[in-house]
Tab-separated table of C-alpha atoms in Angstrom:
chain	number	residue	atom	x	y	z
A	1	MET	CA	116.311	-128.782	94.634
A	2	ASN	CA	119.916	-128.578	95.686
A	3	ASN	CA	119.927	-126.060	98.481
A	4	VAL	CA	124.337	-126.516	99.599
A	5	THR	CA	123.906	-122.646	100.422
A	6	ILE	CA	120.846	-122.942	102.972
A	7	GLN	CA	122.351	-126.142	104.481
A	8	THR	CA	126.157	-124.358	105.112
A	9	ILE	CA	124.321	-121.419	106.753
A	10	ILE	CA	123.217	-123.375	109.058
A	11	GLN	CA	126.336	-126.107	109.696
A	12	ARG	CA	128.252	-122.426	110.444
A	13	ALA	CA	125.614	-120.405	112.440
A	14	VAL	CA	125.305	-123.863	115.308
A	15	ALA	CA	129.231	-124.829	114.679
A	16	ASP	CA	129.227	-120.306	114.788
A	17	PHE	CA	127.936	-118.331	117.786
A	18	GLY	CA	129.751	-114.921	115.788
A	19	PHE	CA	127.734	-116.097	111.888
A	20	ARG	CA	124.918	-116.672	114.211
A	21	GLN	CA	124.958	-113.666	114.897
A	22	VAL	CA	124.619	-112.813	111.585
A	23	VAL	CA	121.989	-114.956	110.411
A	24	LEU	CA	120.003	-113.233	114.252
A	25	TYR	CA	120.715	-109.744	113.409
A	26	ASP	CA	121.915	-108.786	109.606
A	27	PHE	CA	119.326	-111.684	108.433
A	28	GLU	CA	119.252	-108.921	104.597
A	29	ASN	CA	122.762	-110.356	104.403
A	30	ILE	CA	122.111	-113.922	104.214
A	31	ASN	CA	119.061	-113.347	102.793
A	32	ASN	CA	121.518	-111.719	99.696
A	33	HIS	CA	123.782	-114.353	99.720
A	34	ILE	CA	121.132	-116.993	99.525
A	35	GLN	CA	119.526	-115.361	96.368
A	36	GLU	CA	122.762	-115.085	94.883
A	37	GLU	CA	123.275	-119.029	94.931
A	38	GLU	CA	119.720	-120.737	95.267
A	39	LYS	CA	117.555	-118.252	93.645
A	40	LEU	CA	114.761	-118.786	95.823
A	41	ASP	CA	110.901	-117.069	96.191
A	42	THR	CA	110.689	-114.392	98.246
A	43	GLU	CA	108.283	-116.297	99.943
A	44	ILE	CA	110.113	-119.116	101.232
A	45	ILE	CA	113.414	-116.873	101.841
A	46	GLU	CA	110.936	-115.421	104.813
A	47	ALA	CA	109.398	-118.455	105.793
A	48	ILE	CA	112.977	-119.900	106.721
A	49	LYS	CA	114.213	-116.405	107.665
A	50	GLY	CA	111.808	-116.664	110.822
A	51	ILE	CA	112.044	-120.827	111.392
A	52	LEU	CA	115.796	-120.546	111.405
A	53	ILE	CA	115.846	-117.516	114.034
A	54	SER	CA	113.392	-118.973	116.462
A	55	GLU	CA	115.848	-122.280	116.461
A	56	MET	CA	118.761	-120.043	116.524
A	57	GLN	CA	117.652	-118.672	118.890
A	58	GLN	CA	116.796	-121.322	120.816
A	59	LEU	CA	120.222	-122.280	120.877
A	60	PRO	CA	123.287	-123.037	123.551
A	61	ILE	CA	126.158	-121.015	123.618
A	62	PRO	CA	128.265	-122.480	122.671
A	63	VAL	CA	127.144	-125.735	120.875
A	64	GLU	CA	129.393	-128.417	121.799
A	65	PRO	CA	131.348	-129.612	118.431
A	66	ASP	CA	129.618	-133.455	118.810
A	67	GLN	CA	126.080	-132.088	118.430
A	68	HIS	CA	126.628	-129.707	115.741
A	69	GLU	CA	126.017	-132.685	113.243
A	70	GLU	CA	122.430	-133.596	115.111
A	71	ILE	CA	121.579	-130.054	115.412
A	72	SER	CA	122.702	-128.804	112.347
A	73	LYS	CA	119.825	-131.402	110.697
A	74	THR	CA	117.769	-131.524	112.735
A	75	ILE	CA	117.031	-127.140	111.756
A	76	TYR	CA	117.202	-128.482	107.664
A	77	ASN	CA	114.687	-130.943	108.238
A	78	LYS	CA	112.587	-127.760	110.236
A	79	LEU	CA	112.557	-126.338	106.717
A	80	ASN	CA	110.698	-128.734	104.781
A	81	LEU	CA	112.394	-127.873	101.908
A	82	LYS	CA	111.693	-130.185	98.790
B	1	MET	CA	130.654	-95.638	144.746
B	2	ALA	CA	132.194	-94.236	141.641
B	3	ASN	CA	134.261	-91.305	140.709
B	4	LYS	CA	132.221	-89.165	138.800
B	5	LEU	CA	134.602	-88.588	136.358
B	6	LEU	CA	132.578	-88.130	133.295
B	7	GLU	CA	130.293	-85.615	134.799
B	8	ASN	CA	127.942	-83.827	131.817
B	9	LYS	CA	129.287	-85.874	128.869
B	10	ILE	CA	127.484	-87.475	125.577
B	11	ALA	CA	128.523	-90.551	125.279
B	12	VAL	CA	127.639	-93.859	122.828
B	13	VAL	CA	128.864	-96.845	123.047
B	14	THR	CA	128.079	-99.295	120.494
B	15	GLY	CA	127.756	-102.905	120.800
B	16	GLY	CA	126.187	-101.820	123.976
B	17	ALA	CA	123.960	-104.399	124.583
B	18	THR	CA	125.690	-107.360	125.266
B	19	GLY	CA	129.370	-108.309	127.596
B	20	ILE	CA	132.013	-105.467	127.274
B	21	GLY	CA	129.693	-103.045	125.609
B	22	LYS	CA	126.982	-103.372	127.847
B	23	GLU	CA	129.553	-103.506	131.535
B	24	ILE	CA	130.865	-99.882	129.131
B	25	VAL	CA	128.139	-98.825	129.539
B	26	ARG	CA	127.272	-98.895	132.688
B	27	GLU	CA	130.376	-98.189	133.915
B	28	LEU	CA	130.123	-95.160	132.071
B	29	ALA	CA	126.829	-93.985	133.187
B	30	GLU	CA	127.936	-94.821	136.911
B	31	ASN	CA	130.587	-91.478	136.255
B	32	ASP	CA	127.495	-89.942	135.048
B	33	ALA	CA	127.249	-89.405	131.573
B	34	THR	CA	124.338	-89.273	129.341
B	35	VAL	CA	125.217	-92.496	127.951
B	36	ILE	CA	123.508	-93.869	124.526
B	37	LEU	CA	123.678	-97.328	124.125
B	38	ALA	CA	123.690	-98.812	120.798
B	39	ASP	CA	123.341	-101.850	119.213
B	40	ARG	CA	121.292	-103.736	115.744
B	41	ASN	CA	119.587	-106.280	119.138
B	42	VAL	CA	116.486	-104.137	119.464
B	43	PRO	CA	114.610	-106.410	122.216
B	44	LEU	CA	117.496	-106.584	124.273
B	45	GLY	CA	118.946	-102.997	123.467
B	46	GLU	CA	115.745	-101.894	125.278
B	47	LYS	CA	115.540	-104.291	127.989
B	48	GLU	CA	119.059	-103.263	129.179
B	49	ALA	CA	118.441	-99.769	128.913
B	50	GLN	CA	115.052	-99.880	130.824
B	51	GLU	CA	117.087	-101.834	133.843
B	52	PHE	CA	120.229	-99.386	134.190
B	53	GLN	CA	117.189	-96.899	134.054
B	54	ALA	CA	115.383	-98.581	136.895
B	55	LYS	CA	118.949	-98.139	138.761
B	56	LYS	CA	118.310	-94.012	137.802
B	57	LEU	CA	121.476	-94.106	135.929
B	58	ASP	CA	120.759	-91.808	132.624
B	59	VAL	CA	120.822	-94.652	129.641
B	60	THR	CA	118.998	-94.703	126.119
B	61	PHE	CA	118.323	-97.234	123.875
B	62	MET	CA	119.127	-96.345	120.077
B	63	GLN	CA	118.684	-98.812	117.514
B	64	LEU	CA	122.500	-99.089	115.169
B	65	ASP	CA	123.922	-101.771	112.914
B	66	ILE	CA	127.555	-99.891	112.085
B	67	SER	CA	127.770	-101.615	108.908
B	68	LYS	CA	125.222	-99.983	107.421
B	69	ILE	CA	125.916	-96.657	105.731
B	70	ASP	CA	122.710	-94.335	106.431
B	71	GLU	CA	121.867	-96.161	109.834
B	72	VAL	CA	125.230	-94.597	110.649
B	73	LYS	CA	124.618	-91.426	109.075
B	74	ASP	CA	121.397	-90.958	110.731
B	75	PHE	CA	122.305	-91.999	113.933
B	76	PHE	CA	124.600	-89.448	114.200
B	77	ASP	CA	122.202	-86.888	112.809
B	78	SER	CA	119.609	-87.707	115.122
B	79	ILE	CA	122.273	-87.302	118.071
B	80	ASN	CA	123.015	-84.070	116.756
B	81	LYS	CA	119.518	-83.245	116.861
B	82	LYS	CA	119.145	-84.061	120.541
B	83	TYR	CA	122.812	-82.829	121.993
B	84	SER	CA	124.359	-80.820	119.663
B	85	ARG	CA	127.273	-82.259	120.335
B	86	LEU	CA	128.773	-86.291	121.577
B	87	ASP	CA	131.606	-86.023	123.738
B	88	ILE	CA	132.691	-89.579	124.302
B	89	LEU	CA	132.125	-92.012	121.313
B	90	VAL	CA	133.272	-96.198	121.958
B	91	ASN	CA	133.435	-98.403	118.958
B	92	ASN	CA	132.984	-101.795	120.587
B	93	ALA	CA	130.782	-103.365	118.126
B	94	GLY	CA	131.912	-105.862	116.509
B	95	ILE	CA	131.992	-109.328	115.120
B	96	LYS	CA	133.566	-113.206	115.380
B	97	ILE	CA	134.005	-114.952	112.623
B	98	ASN	CA	135.827	-118.437	112.470
B	99	ALA	CA	135.211	-118.780	108.674
B	100	GLY	CA	138.798	-121.673	108.577
B	101	LYS	CA	141.881	-121.251	107.167
B	102	VAL	CA	142.950	-117.694	104.435
B	103	THR	CA	141.653	-120.284	102.011
B	104	GLU	CA	138.799	-121.558	103.155
B	105	THR	CA	137.640	-117.985	104.292
B	106	SER	CA	134.569	-117.431	102.014
B	107	GLU	CA	134.140	-113.673	100.078
B	108	PHE	CA	130.894	-113.535	101.620
B	109	GLU	CA	132.412	-114.183	105.727
B	110	TRP	CA	134.934	-111.656	104.365
B	111	ASN	CA	133.271	-108.828	103.439
B	112	LEU	CA	130.918	-109.174	106.310
B	113	THR	CA	133.297	-108.762	109.232
B	114	LEU	CA	135.601	-106.406	106.970
B	115	GLY	CA	131.805	-105.224	106.790
B	116	THR	CA	130.893	-104.820	110.328
B	117	ASN	CA	134.309	-104.854	112.342
B	118	LEU	CA	136.393	-102.243	110.029
B	119	THR	CA	133.992	-100.273	107.882
B	120	GLY	CA	131.616	-99.968	111.127
B	121	THR	CA	134.258	-98.437	112.893
B	122	PHE	CA	135.608	-96.333	110.259
B	123	LEU	CA	131.733	-95.200	109.611
B	124	CYS	CA	130.566	-94.270	113.197
B	125	CYS	CA	134.483	-92.269	113.352
B	126	LYS	CA	133.559	-90.508	109.866
B	127	TYR	CA	130.180	-89.650	111.432
B	128	GLY	CA	130.927	-89.486	114.996
B	129	ILE	CA	133.740	-87.390	115.259
B	130	PRO	CA	132.517	-84.452	113.740
B	131	LEU	CA	129.938	-83.583	116.422
B	132	MET	CA	133.398	-83.790	118.534
B	133	GLU	CA	135.018	-80.748	116.698
B	134	LYS	CA	133.564	-77.602	118.996
B	135	ASP	CA	134.528	-79.051	122.047
B	136	GLY	CA	136.806	-81.949	121.983
B	137	GLY	CA	136.345	-85.672	122.915
B	138	SER	CA	137.085	-88.821	122.981
B	139	VAL	CA	137.205	-91.758	120.606
B	140	ILE	CA	137.542	-95.129	122.368
B	141	ASN	CA	137.910	-97.996	119.320
B	142	PHE	CA	137.875	-101.843	120.446
B	143	SER	CA	141.194	-104.048	118.929
B	144	SER	CA	141.490	-107.402	119.883
B	145	GLY	CA	144.724	-109.255	120.606
B	146	SER	CA	144.337	-110.909	116.551
B	147	GLY	CA	145.475	-107.759	115.178
B	148	ILE	CA	148.545	-107.794	117.147
B	149	LYS	CA	149.791	-111.224	116.324
B	150	GLY	CA	148.135	-113.885	114.033
B	151	SER	CA	145.618	-116.403	115.127
B	152	TYR	CA	143.813	-119.380	113.723
B	153	ASN	CA	140.767	-119.687	111.976
B	154	SER	CA	139.882	-116.128	112.093
B	155	VAL	CA	141.633	-114.075	109.229
B	156	ALA	CA	139.605	-111.262	108.809
B	157	TYR	CA	139.164	-110.665	112.168
B	158	GLY	CA	142.304	-109.685	112.488
B	159	VAL	CA	142.668	-107.976	109.511
B	160	THR	CA	140.000	-106.053	111.124
B	161	LYS	CA	141.200	-105.320	114.768
B	162	ALA	CA	144.672	-104.747	112.565
B	163	GLY	CA	143.174	-102.006	110.459
B	164	ILE	CA	141.277	-100.839	113.791
B	165	ILE	CA	144.887	-99.471	115.648
B	166	HIS	CA	145.916	-98.183	112.478
B	167	LEU	CA	142.518	-96.320	112.100
B	168	THR	CA	143.502	-95.154	115.369
B	169	LYS	CA	147.023	-94.032	114.592
B	170	THR	CA	145.816	-92.073	111.793
B	171	ALA	CA	142.776	-90.435	113.199
B	172	SER	CA	144.805	-89.740	116.860
B	173	LEU	CA	147.432	-87.039	114.914
B	174	GLU	CA	144.093	-85.480	112.561
B	175	PHE	CA	142.202	-84.763	115.472
B	176	ALA	CA	144.956	-84.213	118.348
B	177	THR	CA	145.058	-80.050	118.085
B	178	GLN	CA	141.793	-80.535	118.143
B	179	ASN	CA	142.090	-81.478	121.536
B	180	ILE	CA	139.730	-84.529	119.781
B	181	ARG	CA	142.085	-87.746	121.575
B	182	ILE	CA	141.519	-91.149	120.129
B	183	ASN	CA	143.034	-94.573	122.351
B	184	CYS	CA	142.262	-98.251	121.377
B	185	ILE	CA	141.546	-100.916	124.023
B	186	VAL	CA	143.307	-104.191	123.670
B	187	PRO	CA	141.257	-107.062	124.306
B	188	GLY	CA	142.828	-110.783	124.745
B	189	LEU	CA	140.043	-113.426	126.141
B	190	ILE	CA	137.923	-112.282	127.813
B	191	ASP	CA	134.519	-114.396	129.166
B	192	THR	CA	131.447	-113.469	127.749
B	193	GLN	CA	129.057	-114.964	125.546
B	194	GLN	CA	130.357	-113.586	122.251
B	195	SER	CA	134.113	-114.775	123.924
B	196	ARG	CA	132.821	-118.233	124.712
B	197	GLY	CA	130.188	-119.083	121.130
B	198	SER	CA	132.999	-117.955	119.350
B	199	THR	CA	135.682	-120.414	120.766
B	200	GLY	CA	133.132	-122.715	120.056
B	201	SER	CA	133.516	-125.446	122.547
B	202	LYS	CA	133.704	-124.970	126.913
B	203	GLU	CA	136.842	-127.575	126.616
B	204	LEU	CA	138.721	-124.825	124.681
B	205	PHE	CA	137.802	-121.885	126.276
B	206	GLU	CA	139.214	-123.356	129.543
B	207	LYS	CA	142.175	-124.768	127.359
B	208	TRP	CA	142.967	-121.004	126.273
B	209	GLU	CA	142.500	-119.403	129.601
B	210	LYS	CA	145.627	-121.547	130.643
B	211	GLY	CA	147.548	-120.178	127.955
B	212	ILE	CA	146.742	-116.683	129.474
B	213	PRO	CA	150.211	-116.354	132.227
B	214	MET	CA	147.200	-115.126	134.823
B	215	LYS	CA	145.790	-118.477	134.225
B	216	ARG	CA	142.097	-116.712	133.537
B	217	ALA	CA	140.057	-115.006	131.081
B	218	GLY	CA	139.271	-111.069	132.209
B	219	ARG	CA	135.571	-109.888	132.432
B	220	PRO	CA	134.312	-107.176	131.135
B	221	GLU	CA	135.012	-105.575	134.480
B	222	GLU	CA	137.834	-105.160	133.941
B	223	ILE	CA	137.911	-103.288	130.943
B	224	ALA	CA	135.319	-100.598	131.309
B	225	PRO	CA	136.937	-98.484	134.339
B	226	MET	CA	140.492	-98.127	131.795
B	227	VAL	CA	137.751	-97.242	128.888
B	228	ALA	CA	135.604	-94.528	131.414
B	229	PHE	CA	139.669	-92.850	132.607
B	230	LEU	CA	140.713	-93.107	128.883
B	231	CYS	CA	137.430	-91.333	128.061
B	232	SER	CA	137.694	-88.727	131.353
B	233	ASP	CA	139.813	-85.132	131.622
B	234	GLN	CA	141.963	-87.178	133.270
B	235	ALA	CA	143.751	-88.969	130.767
B	236	SER	CA	143.897	-85.198	128.805
B	237	TYR	CA	147.719	-85.915	126.933
B	238	ILE	CA	147.079	-89.498	126.170
B	239	THR	CA	146.278	-89.898	122.690
B	240	GLY	CA	147.209	-92.275	119.677
B	241	SER	CA	147.764	-95.005	122.079
B	242	LEU	CA	147.005	-98.684	122.299
B	243	PHE	CA	146.313	-99.949	126.398
B	244	GLU	CA	146.801	-104.145	126.343
B	245	ILE	CA	144.640	-105.759	128.884
B	246	ASN	CA	145.075	-109.311	128.926
B	247	GLY	CA	146.619	-110.849	131.272
B	248	GLY	CA	149.954	-110.798	130.453
B	249	SER	CA	149.148	-112.853	127.035
B	250	LEU	CA	150.867	-110.413	124.740
B	251	ALA	CA	153.437	-109.844	126.803
B	252	GLN	CA	154.975	-114.321	125.636
């Protein structure tokens, strides 16, 4: 499965605190965006939401640039999307 | 001891759970206003309101996402039912997304930013100002230095902040004779979680600070007293005005 949109959302939310706030407190918009691009099942989206929000809440503010890639990859892997 | 500038005033502060908004909630409440702390972050909003209450300040939390029209309508309906009026509206809530250059900004990020910052502020004015029409009131909108001069990587944010200046000026004309004063704060770099997070690195934040004539970021408590003053009767002849608070940044 090609999850470019989800990967992009994670990268943006890790790098940018403003975007992270949208993931944390306005997931409806993020959900609509993912659905438009990737057509995932509701159950998968719900699972993604739970993991994403939990991970985002634990990130430092800001995440320093040299950590963006590693942290983004770690979060994406936790979603366990195949 | 704080001067009691705002006795018997009913105030709403959007984005009141963190940063500048939280400090404004404190300042208005310490000046004896009854403050509704409005925020979309429910756990944090409730926690902050409880902490204010523990200090005997009259602060109540209400959930509000300013980008959702039905929520905004319901919110001001509730204020009207409970208080029958609104004296002070501080439109502080907003987001900043660093989306890259104009050509790199996605429609998704553009719409998110405009929907929250500009449409959200508009909606709060649209549904909040009618509650002031009987007795007058004060609206404080929040712009930014980015709304006056260009800045890199956040065109949508700058456009919303420029739009908020126009919204302020137009609304101030429309309601001047009804004693509803509408002004705009234009903060520069303020040391909050939001601005440190948006800057993206400690090093860059410090670099930006060095570019400010006063060589430091402002603090939320250097914004809040101006808001309290503008909302008070001492500012009775001030409307349609911008107040730059930025350590001299826009003087350069």
